[in-house]
Each structure stands twice: as C-alpha cells, then as structure tokens.
mmCIF file of C-alpha atoms and ligand atoms in Angstrom:
data_model
loop_
_atom_site.group_PDB
_atom_site.id
_atom_site.type_symbol
_atom_site.label_atom_id
_atom_site.label_comp_id
_atom_site.label_asym_id
_atom_site.label_seq_id
_atom_site.Cartn_x
_atom_site.Cartn_y
_atom_site.Cartn_z
ATOM 1 C CA MET A 19 112.960 117.193 97.928
ATOM 2 C CA LYS A 20 111.546 118.325 101.261
ATOM 3 C CA ASN A 21 112.552 116.627 104.485
ATOM 4 C CA ARG A 22 111.192 116.709 107.987
ATOM 5 C CA THR A 23 114.156 118.257 109.755
ATOM 6 C CA GLY A 24 114.415 118.476 113.525
ATOM 7 C CA LEU A 25 115.904 121.417 115.395
ATOM 8 C CA VAL A 26 116.951 121.021 119.008
ATOM 9 C CA TRP A 27 116.955 124.315 120.870
ATOM 10 C CA HIS A 28 116.578 125.507 124.429
ATOM 11 C CA GLU A 29 117.071 128.998 125.833
ATOM 12 C CA LEU A 30 119.113 127.598 128.718
ATOM 13 C CA TYR A 31 121.829 126.615 126.234
ATOM 14 C CA MET A 32 122.506 130.347 125.961
ATOM 15 C CA TRP A 33 122.765 130.733 129.739
ATOM 16 C CA HIS A 34 125.878 128.579 130.061
ATOM 17 C CA ASN A 35 128.131 131.308 131.430
ATOM 18 C CA THR A 36 131.745 131.353 130.281
ATOM 19 C CA GLY A 37 132.577 134.635 131.965
ATOM 20 C CA ASN A 38 135.096 137.323 131.198
ATOM 21 C CA HIS A 39 138.130 135.631 129.670
ATOM 22 C CA ALA A 40 139.755 137.754 126.987
ATOM 23 C CA GLY A 41 138.905 135.466 124.055
ATOM 24 C CA ILE A 42 140.479 132.277 125.359
ATOM 25 C CA MET A 43 142.786 133.819 127.979
ATOM 26 C CA PRO A 44 141.941 134.055 131.665
ATOM 27 C CA ALA A 45 141.761 137.709 132.665
ATOM 28 C CA GLY A 46 144.172 139.061 135.260
ATOM 29 C CA LEU A 47 146.537 141.917 135.948
ATOM 30 C CA ASN A 48 148.212 141.422 132.570
ATOM 31 C CA VAL A 49 145.102 140.540 130.562
ATOM 32 C CA GLU A 50 142.184 142.960 130.569
ATOM 33 C CA PRO A 51 138.862 141.208 131.120
ATOM 34 C CA TYR A 52 136.706 140.935 128.017
ATOM 35 C CA ARG A 53 134.334 138.168 126.871
ATOM 36 C CA HIS A 54 135.044 134.497 126.505
ATOM 37 C CA VAL A 55 135.192 133.580 122.827
ATOM 38 C CA GLU A 56 132.759 130.710 123.444
ATOM 39 C CA ASN A 57 129.806 132.904 124.338
ATOM 40 C CA PRO A 58 126.181 132.711 123.162
ATOM 41 C CA ASP A 59 126.405 135.262 120.330
ATOM 42 C CA SER A 60 127.023 133.081 117.276
ATOM 43 C CA LYS A 61 124.574 130.438 118.476
ATOM 44 C CA ARG A 62 121.789 132.866 119.365
ATOM 45 C CA ARG A 63 122.254 134.636 116.041
ATOM 46 C CA ILE A 64 121.828 131.293 114.243
ATOM 47 C CA LYS A 65 118.473 130.839 115.964
ATOM 48 C CA ASN A 66 117.509 134.426 115.170
ATOM 49 C CA LEU A 67 118.382 134.030 111.482
ATOM 50 C CA LEU A 68 116.417 130.787 111.291
ATOM 51 C CA ASP A 69 113.438 132.709 112.693
ATOM 52 C CA VAL A 70 113.806 135.798 110.512
ATOM 53 C CA SER A 71 114.352 133.758 107.353
ATOM 54 C CA GLY A 72 111.180 131.789 108.019
ATOM 55 C CA LEU A 73 113.071 128.493 108.056
ATOM 56 C CA SER A 74 112.116 127.862 111.688
ATOM 57 C CA LYS A 75 108.505 127.427 110.564
ATOM 58 C CA GLU A 76 109.549 124.555 108.315
ATOM 59 C CA LEU A 77 111.436 122.708 111.068
ATOM 60 C CA THR A 78 110.245 120.325 113.756
ATOM 61 C CA PHE A 79 111.324 121.765 117.088
ATOM 62 C CA ILE A 80 112.538 119.173 119.540
ATOM 63 C CA ASP A 81 112.521 119.972 123.232
ATOM 64 C CA PRO A 82 115.608 118.591 124.905
ATOM 65 C CA VAL A 83 115.378 116.362 127.944
ATOM 66 C CA SER A 84 118.421 116.220 130.229
ATOM 67 C CA ALA A 85 120.721 113.272 129.737
ATOM 68 C CA THR A 86 120.851 110.972 132.738
ATOM 69 C CA LYS A 87 124.069 110.497 134.628
ATOM 70 C CA GLU A 88 124.057 106.876 133.453
ATOM 71 C CA GLN A 89 123.997 108.011 129.830
ATOM 72 C CA VAL A 90 126.940 110.362 130.415
ATOM 73 C CA LEU A 91 128.860 107.641 132.244
ATOM 74 C CA ARG A 92 128.800 105.482 129.128
ATOM 75 C CA VAL A 93 131.610 107.660 127.773
ATOM 76 C CA HIS A 94 132.968 109.584 130.779
ATOM 77 C CA THR A 95 134.549 108.511 134.045
ATOM 78 C CA ASP A 96 132.897 108.835 137.457
ATOM 79 C CA ASN A 97 135.649 111.217 138.436
ATOM 80 C CA HIS A 98 135.038 113.613 135.542
ATOM 81 C CA VAL A 99 131.275 113.666 136.024
ATOM 82 C CA TYR A 100 131.787 114.236 139.756
ATOM 83 C CA ASN A 101 134.165 117.133 139.100
ATOM 84 C CA ILE A 102 131.658 118.974 136.908
ATOM 85 C CA GLU A 103 128.662 118.136 139.090
ATOM 86 C CA SER A 104 130.369 119.240 142.289
ATOM 87 C CA ALA A 105 131.024 122.682 140.763
ATOM 88 C CA ASN A 106 127.414 123.143 139.702
ATOM 89 C CA GLU A 107 126.644 125.555 142.554
ATOM 90 C CA THR A 108 129.843 127.573 142.235
ATOM 91 C CA GLY A 109 131.114 127.350 138.674
ATOM 92 C CA GLY A 110 134.563 126.066 137.837
ATOM 93 C CA HIS A 111 136.950 125.162 135.052
ATOM 94 C CA ALA A 112 137.225 122.127 132.782
ATOM 95 C CA ASP A 113 140.710 123.368 131.847
ATOM 96 C CA PRO A 114 142.342 126.815 132.190
ATOM 97 C CA PHE A 115 140.647 127.995 128.987
ATOM 98 C CA SER A 116 137.255 126.458 129.740
ATOM 99 C CA PRO A 117 135.432 128.194 132.569
ATOM 100 C CA PHE A 118 131.825 127.422 133.363
ATOM 101 C CA GLY A 119 129.274 129.125 135.527
ATOM 102 C CA VAL A 120 126.640 128.238 138.089
ATOM 103 C CA GLY A 121 124.312 125.592 136.689
ATOM 104 C CA SER A 122 126.554 124.541 133.826
ATOM 105 C CA TYR A 123 126.473 120.890 134.884
ATOM 106 C CA ASP A 124 122.716 120.960 134.446
ATOM 107 C CA ILE A 125 122.992 122.777 131.117
ATOM 108 C CA ALA A 126 125.636 120.309 129.924
ATOM 109 C CA LEU A 127 123.231 117.454 130.702
ATOM 110 C CA LEU A 128 120.574 119.292 128.703
ATOM 111 C CA SER A 129 123.037 119.738 125.842
ATOM 112 C CA ALA A 130 123.906 116.029 125.696
ATOM 113 C CA GLY A 131 120.241 115.193 126.191
ATOM 114 C CA GLY A 132 119.301 117.350 123.215
ATOM 115 C CA VAL A 133 121.484 115.271 120.903
ATOM 116 C CA ILE A 134 120.003 112.097 122.411
ATOM 117 C CA GLN A 135 116.506 113.416 121.715
ATOM 118 C CA LEU A 136 117.486 114.043 118.112
ATOM 119 C CA VAL A 137 118.773 110.476 117.774
ATOM 120 C CA ASP A 138 115.443 109.206 119.100
ATOM 121 C CA ALA A 139 113.449 111.484 116.787
ATOM 122 C CA VAL A 140 115.328 110.200 113.741
ATOM 123 C CA MET A 141 115.251 106.552 114.823
ATOM 124 C CA ASN A 142 111.548 106.726 115.656
ATOM 125 C CA GLY A 143 110.818 108.281 112.266
ATOM 126 C CA ASP A 144 109.483 111.532 113.711
ATOM 127 C CA VAL A 145 111.975 113.451 111.571
ATOM 128 C CA ASP A 146 114.233 112.510 108.654
ATOM 129 C CA ASN A 147 117.327 114.343 109.854
ATOM 130 C CA GLY A 148 118.149 117.229 112.146
ATOM 131 C CA TYR A 149 120.404 119.785 113.759
ATOM 132 C CA ALA A 150 120.967 120.078 117.516
ATOM 133 C CA LEU A 151 121.859 123.704 118.227
ATOM 134 C CA VAL A 152 123.252 122.825 121.628
ATOM 135 C CA ARG A 153 125.692 124.459 124.021
ATOM 136 C CA PRO A 154 128.078 123.839 125.739
ATOM 137 C CA PRO A 155 129.867 122.075 122.889
ATOM 138 C CA GLY A 156 131.351 118.623 123.339
ATOM 139 C CA HIS A 157 133.823 117.335 120.796
ATOM 140 C CA HIS A 158 137.017 118.001 122.785
ATOM 141 C CA ALA A 159 135.805 116.318 125.991
ATOM 142 C CA VAL A 160 137.700 113.080 126.630
ATOM 143 C CA PRO A 161 136.654 110.269 128.976
ATOM 144 C CA ASP A 162 138.265 111.688 132.102
ATOM 145 C CA SER A 163 138.046 115.450 131.549
ATOM 146 C CA GLY A 164 136.522 118.359 129.730
ATOM 147 C CA MET A 165 138.703 120.398 127.403
ATOM 148 C CA GLY A 166 138.552 123.204 124.864
ATOM 149 C CA PHE A 167 135.264 124.753 126.089
ATOM 150 C CA CYS A 168 133.644 121.287 126.159
ATOM 151 C CA LEU A 169 132.301 119.563 129.277
ATOM 152 C CA PHE A 170 130.726 116.313 128.039
ATOM 153 C CA CYS A 171 131.162 114.732 124.597
ATOM 154 C CA ASN A 172 127.569 115.210 123.467
ATOM 155 C CA ALA A 173 127.840 113.382 120.145
ATOM 156 C CA ALA A 174 129.571 110.361 121.673
ATOM 157 C CA ILE A 175 126.971 110.124 124.436
ATOM 158 C CA ALA A 176 124.255 110.195 121.764
ATOM 159 C CA ALA A 177 126.054 107.524 119.731
ATOM 160 C CA ARG A 178 126.239 105.179 122.727
ATOM 161 C CA HIS A 179 122.532 105.820 123.275
ATOM 162 C CA ALA A 180 121.838 104.940 119.621
ATOM 163 C CA GLN A 181 123.679 101.671 120.157
ATOM 164 C CA ASP A 182 122.086 100.803 123.479
ATOM 165 C CA LYS A 183 118.509 101.848 122.815
ATOM 166 C CA HIS A 184 118.189 101.372 119.071
ATOM 167 C CA GLY A 185 120.679 98.568 118.528
ATOM 168 C CA LEU A 186 122.789 100.326 115.919
ATOM 169 C CA LYS A 187 125.929 98.397 115.039
ATOM 170 C CA ARG A 188 127.738 100.950 112.901
ATOM 171 C CA ILE A 189 127.764 104.711 113.398
ATOM 172 C CA ALA A 190 129.999 107.170 111.553
ATOM 173 C CA PHE A 191 131.187 110.553 112.803
ATOM 174 C CA VAL A 192 132.164 113.249 110.332
ATOM 175 C CA ASP A 193 133.560 116.103 112.401
ATOM 176 C CA TRP A 194 134.089 119.211 110.259
ATOM 177 C CA ASP A 195 134.891 121.609 113.094
ATOM 178 C CA VAL A 196 138.230 123.281 112.311
ATOM 179 C CA HIS A 197 139.683 121.698 115.447
ATOM 180 C CA HIS A 198 140.444 118.014 115.878
ATOM 181 C CA GLY A 199 137.591 115.824 117.132
ATOM 182 C CA ASN A 200 139.828 114.355 119.803
ATOM 183 C CA GLY A 201 137.005 113.434 122.171
ATOM 184 C CA ALA A 202 135.317 110.891 119.918
ATOM 185 C CA GLU A 203 138.736 109.671 118.791
ATOM 186 C CA ALA A 204 139.683 108.866 122.387
ATOM 187 C CA ILE A 205 136.310 107.385 123.311
ATOM 188 C CA PHE A 206 136.099 105.057 120.289
ATOM 189 C CA TRP A 207 139.860 104.454 119.815
ATOM 190 C CA ASN A 208 139.537 100.662 120.177
ATOM 191 C CA ASP A 209 135.999 100.404 118.861
ATOM 192 C CA PRO A 210 135.133 99.546 115.242
ATOM 193 C CA SER A 211 131.413 100.098 115.892
ATOM 194 C CA VAL A 212 131.974 103.840 115.505
ATOM 195 C CA LEU A 213 134.002 105.149 112.560
ATOM 196 C CA THR A 214 135.431 108.503 113.601
ATOM 197 C CA ILE A 215 136.436 110.882 110.807
ATOM 198 C CA SER A 216 137.798 114.323 111.631
ATOM 199 C CA VAL A 217 138.618 116.988 109.030
ATOM 200 C CA HIS A 218 140.533 119.736 110.786
ATOM 201 C CA GLN A 219 143.284 122.307 110.533
ATOM 202 C CA ASP A 220 146.654 120.665 111.022
ATOM 203 C CA ARG A 221 147.834 121.047 114.650
ATOM 204 C CA CYS A 222 145.462 123.833 115.608
ATOM 205 C CA PHE A 223 143.766 122.421 118.724
ATOM 206 C CA PRO A 224 144.409 120.368 120.749
ATOM 207 C CA PRO A 225 148.121 120.950 120.191
ATOM 208 C CA ASP A 226 149.875 118.075 118.443
ATOM 209 C CA THR A 227 146.879 115.768 117.999
ATOM 210 C CA GLY A 228 144.848 114.735 114.972
ATOM 211 C CA HIS A 229 147.702 113.286 112.976
ATOM 212 C CA VAL A 230 146.898 111.332 109.839
ATOM 213 C CA THR A 231 148.852 108.421 111.326
ATOM 214 C CA ASP A 232 146.523 108.104 114.349
ATOM 215 C CA ASN A 233 144.109 105.412 113.196
ATOM 216 C CA GLY A 234 142.869 103.595 116.299
ATOM 217 C CA GLU A 235 144.196 100.443 117.880
ATOM 218 C CA GLY A 236 143.188 96.839 118.453
ATOM 219 C CA GLU A 237 139.804 96.082 116.931
ATOM 220 C CA GLY A 238 139.445 99.787 116.299
ATOM 221 C CA GLU A 239 142.505 99.983 114.086
ATOM 222 C CA GLY A 240 141.609 101.644 110.802
ATOM 223 C CA TYR A 241 138.372 103.091 112.157
ATOM 224 C CA ASN A 242 139.761 106.486 113.124
ATOM 225 C CA ILE A 243 140.549 108.718 110.164
ATOM 226 C CA ASN A 244 142.187 112.078 110.689
ATOM 227 C CA ILE A 245 142.434 114.399 107.733
ATOM 228 C CA PRO A 246 144.479 117.382 108.829
ATOM 229 C CA LEU A 247 144.497 120.181 106.272
ATOM 230 C CA PRO A 248 147.084 122.961 106.253
ATOM 231 C CA ALA A 249 146.110 126.468 107.322
ATOM 232 C CA GLY A 250 144.722 128.442 104.415
ATOM 233 C CA SER A 251 142.602 125.631 102.987
ATOM 234 C CA GLY A 252 139.529 126.766 101.100
ATOM 235 C CA PHE A 253 136.502 125.050 99.671
ATOM 236 C CA GLY A 254 138.570 123.291 97.002
ATOM 237 C CA ALA A 255 140.531 121.432 99.653
ATOM 238 C CA TYR A 256 137.384 120.574 101.596
ATOM 239 C CA GLU A 257 135.550 119.380 98.507
ATOM 240 C CA ALA A 258 138.477 117.171 97.474
ATOM 241 C CA THR A 259 138.730 115.809 101.023
ATOM 242 C CA PHE A 260 135.090 114.818 100.998
ATOM 243 C CA ASP A 261 135.102 113.419 97.446
ATOM 244 C CA ARG A 262 138.299 111.428 97.860
ATOM 245 C CA VAL A 263 138.308 110.363 101.532
ATOM 246 C CA VAL A 264 135.172 111.100 103.577
ATOM 247 C CA ILE A 265 132.531 109.876 101.136
ATOM 248 C CA PRO A 266 134.447 106.745 100.039
ATOM 249 C CA ALA A 267 135.049 105.907 103.716
ATOM 250 C CA LEU A 268 131.338 106.190 104.449
ATOM 251 C CA GLU A 269 130.455 104.117 101.390
ATOM 252 C CA ALA A 270 132.857 101.401 102.515
ATOM 253 C CA TYR A 271 131.779 101.432 106.157
ATOM 254 C CA LYS A 272 128.031 101.672 105.490
ATOM 255 C CA PRO A 273 126.983 103.281 108.773
ATOM 256 C CA GLU A 274 123.427 103.048 110.005
ATOM 257 C CA MET A 275 123.579 106.684 111.094
ATOM 258 C CA ILE A 276 125.915 109.612 110.379
ATOM 259 C CA ILE A 277 126.617 112.082 113.177
ATOM 260 C CA VAL A 278 128.268 115.390 112.277
ATOM 261 C CA PRO A 279 129.900 117.321 115.116
ATOM 262 C CA SER A 280 129.326 120.616 113.334
ATOM 263 C CA GLY A 281 131.629 123.477 114.100
ATOM 264 C CA PHE A 282 131.674 126.456 111.781
ATOM 265 C CA ASP A 283 135.117 127.671 112.803
ATOM 266 C CA ALA A 284 136.619 126.664 109.445
ATOM 267 C CA GLY A 285 134.761 129.725 108.164
ATOM 268 C CA ALA A 286 136.854 132.377 106.489
ATOM 269 C CA TYR A 287 136.735 135.000 109.251
ATOM 270 C CA ASP A 288 136.830 132.788 112.326
ATOM 271 C CA PRO A 289 139.182 134.000 115.086
ATOM 272 C CA LEU A 290 140.193 130.469 116.167
ATOM 273 C CA GLY A 291 140.881 128.937 112.765
ATOM 274 C CA ARG A 292 142.774 129.850 109.628
ATOM 275 C CA GLN A 293 140.676 128.228 106.923
ATOM 276 C CA MET A 294 138.481 129.809 104.251
ATOM 277 C CA MET A 295 135.195 127.918 104.159
ATOM 278 C CA HIS A 296 132.009 129.694 103.142
ATOM 279 C CA SER A 297 128.272 129.110 103.180
ATOM 280 C CA ASP A 298 128.082 127.627 99.671
ATOM 281 C CA GLY A 299 130.843 125.250 100.734
ATOM 282 C CA TYR A 300 129.014 124.086 103.837
ATOM 283 C CA ARG A 301 125.875 123.642 101.741
ATOM 284 C CA ALA A 302 127.776 121.523 99.222
ATOM 285 C CA LEU A 303 129.419 119.346 101.896
ATOM 286 C CA THR A 304 126.005 118.798 103.480
ATOM 287 C CA ALA A 305 124.600 117.699 100.110
ATOM 288 C CA LYS A 306 127.431 115.189 99.705
ATOM 289 C CA LEU A 307 126.797 113.726 103.159
ATOM 290 C CA MET A 308 123.055 113.565 102.539
ATOM 291 C CA ALA A 309 123.612 111.737 99.248
ATOM 292 C CA VAL A 310 125.707 109.046 100.889
ATOM 293 C CA ALA A 311 123.286 108.867 103.833
ATOM 294 C CA ASP A 312 120.447 108.282 101.370
ATOM 295 C CA LYS A 313 122.456 105.470 99.844
ATOM 296 C CA VAL A 314 123.556 103.648 102.998
ATOM 297 C CA CYS A 315 121.276 104.606 105.920
ATOM 298 C CA ASP A 316 117.908 105.894 104.716
ATOM 299 C CA GLY A 317 119.115 109.481 104.998
ATOM 300 C CA ARG A 318 119.718 109.261 108.744
ATOM 301 C CA ILE A 319 122.071 112.146 109.454
ATOM 302 C CA ILE A 320 122.156 114.316 112.528
ATOM 303 C CA MET A 321 124.381 117.268 113.299
ATOM 304 C CA CYS A 322 125.262 118.680 116.679
ATOM 305 C CA HIS A 323 126.715 122.130 117.133
ATOM 306 C CA GLU A 324 130.328 122.548 118.214
ATOM 307 C CA GLY A 325 132.576 125.583 117.546
ATOM 308 C CA GLY A 326 132.255 128.652 115.348
ATOM 309 C CA TYR A 327 133.193 131.948 116.920
ATOM 310 C CA GLU A 328 132.617 134.711 114.372
ATOM 311 C CA PRO A 329 129.120 135.815 115.266
ATOM 312 C CA THR A 330 128.239 137.745 112.110
ATOM 313 C CA THR A 331 129.140 135.028 109.571
ATOM 314 C CA VAL A 332 128.430 131.760 111.396
ATOM 315 C CA PRO A 333 124.620 132.142 111.173
ATOM 316 C CA TYR A 334 124.764 132.076 107.357
ATOM 317 C CA PHE A 335 126.790 128.847 107.406
ATOM 318 C CA ALA A 336 124.203 127.235 109.658
ATOM 319 C CA LEU A 337 121.330 128.565 107.545
ATOM 320 C CA ALA A 338 122.881 127.023 104.427
ATOM 321 C CA VAL A 339 123.346 123.663 106.157
ATOM 322 C CA ILE A 340 119.839 123.551 107.613
ATOM 323 C CA GLU A 341 118.293 124.721 104.330
ATOM 324 C CA GLN A 342 120.048 121.809 102.663
ATOM 325 C CA LEU A 343 119.014 119.319 105.343
ATOM 326 C CA SER A 344 115.381 120.391 105.096
ATOM 327 C CA GLY A 345 115.138 121.065 101.371
ATOM 328 C CA HIS A 346 113.623 124.479 102.073
ATOM 329 C CA LYS A 347 115.471 127.419 100.470
ATOM 330 C CA THR A 348 114.705 130.748 102.110
ATOM 331 C CA ASP A 349 114.898 134.194 100.522
ATOM 332 C CA ILE A 350 117.971 135.097 102.590
ATOM 333 C CA THR A 351 121.242 135.123 100.690
ATOM 334 C CA ASP A 352 124.576 135.177 102.486
ATOM 335 C CA PRO A 353 125.914 138.738 102.180
ATOM 336 C CA PHE A 354 129.430 137.495 103.020
ATOM 337 C CA MET A 355 129.532 134.894 100.239
ATOM 338 C CA GLU A 356 131.017 137.155 97.585
ATOM 339 C CA MET A 357 133.897 138.179 99.819
ATOM 340 C CA HIS A 358 134.525 134.690 101.181
ATOM 341 C CA GLY A 359 134.264 133.061 97.772
ATOM 342 C CA GLY A 360 136.565 135.615 96.218
ATOM 343 C CA LEU A 361 139.463 134.993 98.565
ATOM 344 C CA ALA A 362 142.500 133.875 96.597
ATOM 345 C CA GLY A 363 143.389 130.236 97.071
ATOM 346 C CA GLN A 364 139.875 128.829 97.343
ATOM 347 C CA GLU A 365 140.852 126.168 94.785
ATOM 348 C CA LEU A 366 142.725 123.039 95.850
ATOM 349 C CA GLN A 367 146.457 123.794 96.073
ATOM 350 C CA ASP A 368 149.235 121.285 95.430
ATOM 351 C CA HIS A 369 150.484 121.234 99.007
ATOM 352 C CA GLN A 370 146.919 120.635 100.236
ATOM 353 C CA ASP A 371 146.562 117.801 97.744
ATOM 354 C CA GLU A 372 149.541 116.071 99.359
ATOM 355 C CA TYR A 373 147.763 116.080 102.718
ATOM 356 C CA ILE A 374 144.665 114.544 101.137
ATOM 357 C CA GLN A 375 146.728 111.881 99.374
ATOM 358 C CA ARG A 376 148.126 110.750 102.713
ATOM 359 C CA ALA A 377 144.592 110.341 104.074
ATOM 360 C CA GLU A 378 143.402 108.519 100.940
ATOM 361 C CA ALA A 379 145.878 105.771 101.739
ATOM 362 C CA LEU A 380 143.859 104.945 104.867
ATOM 363 C CA LEU A 381 140.762 103.901 102.955
ATOM 364 C CA LYS A 382 141.963 100.379 102.298
ATOM 365 C CA LYS A 383 141.743 99.542 106.012
ATOM 366 C CA ILE A 384 137.990 100.119 106.235
ATOM 367 C CA SER A 385 135.551 97.309 105.618
HETATM 368 ZN ZN1 ZN B 28 136.416 124.214 116.974
#
C-alpha cells in the first residue's frame, strides 16, 4: 500500500556548527582537534540517498517554520531558553560535549518547528505519516538544560503542540535511538497523557539512567517504560522487545499518535553504540509500528531524527524506514546488509531475554 509520506528538510539543519571536538571530546593540548561526532555527514547523506534512489520524488516535502518561544517554553524553562538564545551570536555549550555555533538557537527553533509542522501535516490530513530529518537532535534535552548534543527536546515540543492545537489526549513515544530518551522521560514523568517508551543500550548515555525500574510517578506512574538491552543486542533482541513489550504497550494504551525519536546509532557499526541493528531490522520494526498505528490511530506515526553517527551506513537505515513508511521500494539495496546480518549473535540470546522479561512485567500497569 502506498502512503503520502512527509519529509521535513531544510539546508540550515546542516549548518548547525558543532566545531572541532575529537568525536565527543573537547580539543585541547592533550586532545588533537578533529570533528565533532554530531556533524552533518550522516544526515546529509540520508538526504542524498533519498534523492539518488528516487524516493524523494515520492515524498511530500514539508518546509519547516521556526517554533515560537512559547511553544518551546511548554517543555523547557525560561532559564534554559535564555541560555541558548543569549549565545546565538557567539556560540556556546549545552554541556561540555555539546558545543553549538553562531545561529544555533535559530536552527534549533527551526528543528523543533519542523517536527511541529509534521504533526500539523498529519493531523490536517495532508500526509499519512512522515519523517522529520531535523538537526540539532533533541531527545536528551531536559526541561532546564540541553544535553548530549541536544538543545531543545523537539519531539516533546511537538507532542505538546499536538495536545494544545489538535486536542490529542494520548500520545505515545517509541524512542529507538541507542541512547536513553531521558528528555521525554523527564518532561512527561508525571503525565499519563504521553506514554514514553525507550529502547536503548543499558547504561550507555546518559550514564546511569534508563533503568527498567524508572516508570514515572504520581498520575504518570506506569506510563514511562524503559527497555534497556545489553550491549551486543542484534535484531533478534529488538524484534522480541517490540513483539513482547512495545507493541502490546501501544495496543493497551491506544495512542492517537505515535512519535518515534529515531536515532540510528543502534546500527552495527556506530561509534557511540554497541548494538548490531541493520536496515532490514529497522524496516521490520517500522512495519510493526505501522501495523499497530493502523489499528489504533489511523496510521498516524511520525518520526523525528535523533542520533546515528556512522555516515556510510546510517543512510541505508533511513532509506529502509522511509521506504516502509511510504510503501515505495526503490532499486537501491543496502550493500552493508550482508555483513551486518551475518554478525554472530543476531538472534535473541538468553541473557537478552532476561532483560526483556523484566520489561514485560511493566505491561500490566498500562490502561
Ligand atoms: Zn543516540
């Protein structure tokens, strides 16, 4: 089946300047300057592959409009917004690992605004689903600060917009970035109107967060589901996690929209993760989410780009996901698939199964 799939893109997303850190480390007299790991390469190469494959022609391009300060302030504090805005002319840091350049406040507003535009496009029926290829990323930003290369929590800002403008009562996040979706967890910790699910590598980043026992508090208790997976997890572990926890949680919660903070750093060669996902795996997980979205929310699913730092492989993961969202298969096959798929341990392992069992126990709290 063919869908009308939106793609949010703007060249300025690529101009967010993260400078000359060596990977994640600030350069100095003991660290030779290099490139920051969160640079435009993987994102620009996604756009290029969409163009070369012909898939771009099948998508509905959505021009982002900057988020307003009021929209950002629905999830962030005055102090945080002021800190980023006041460094717009000079550049600054959200944390020691998260530098930003001149104009990054404006680009961050455009990034959040892009996800908002995608929400509107889906809610207005202009598209069926979509992918916001935005930058800077957002899913580590907490109410009072940026973190982990993220300035503003784009997906959370868009979710609050969906509630305020479109009256949605129940929104579900499925964050498959290899790192914990701590931003949405913090923002919606007490709030049952947003079910936050994060599938991530156990204690990768932020350090010591994302525990399976962290489930929200007050009215929000039970509506935050962390599924940490041990390093070395392959598609088998991801598939089991989705079949046994993520999909049943969505079926129980019945969201009116699914938002996927989509990082591709669980990919097999990523420098900032130690998992073994591959393009067929991302395609399959997308199909599972689309099936449940068809069942509970008229197929309303949007994805917004987060991490993914291996610039040669990430574009094929994104191509697979956006092919699946749109129902258009291109002639491009992933040249890395054979190597990724052939890595030993792609099947679910017993010790991974134990992690998933602990998360399965959380399902009974959702209604
Ligand atoms: Zn990440």
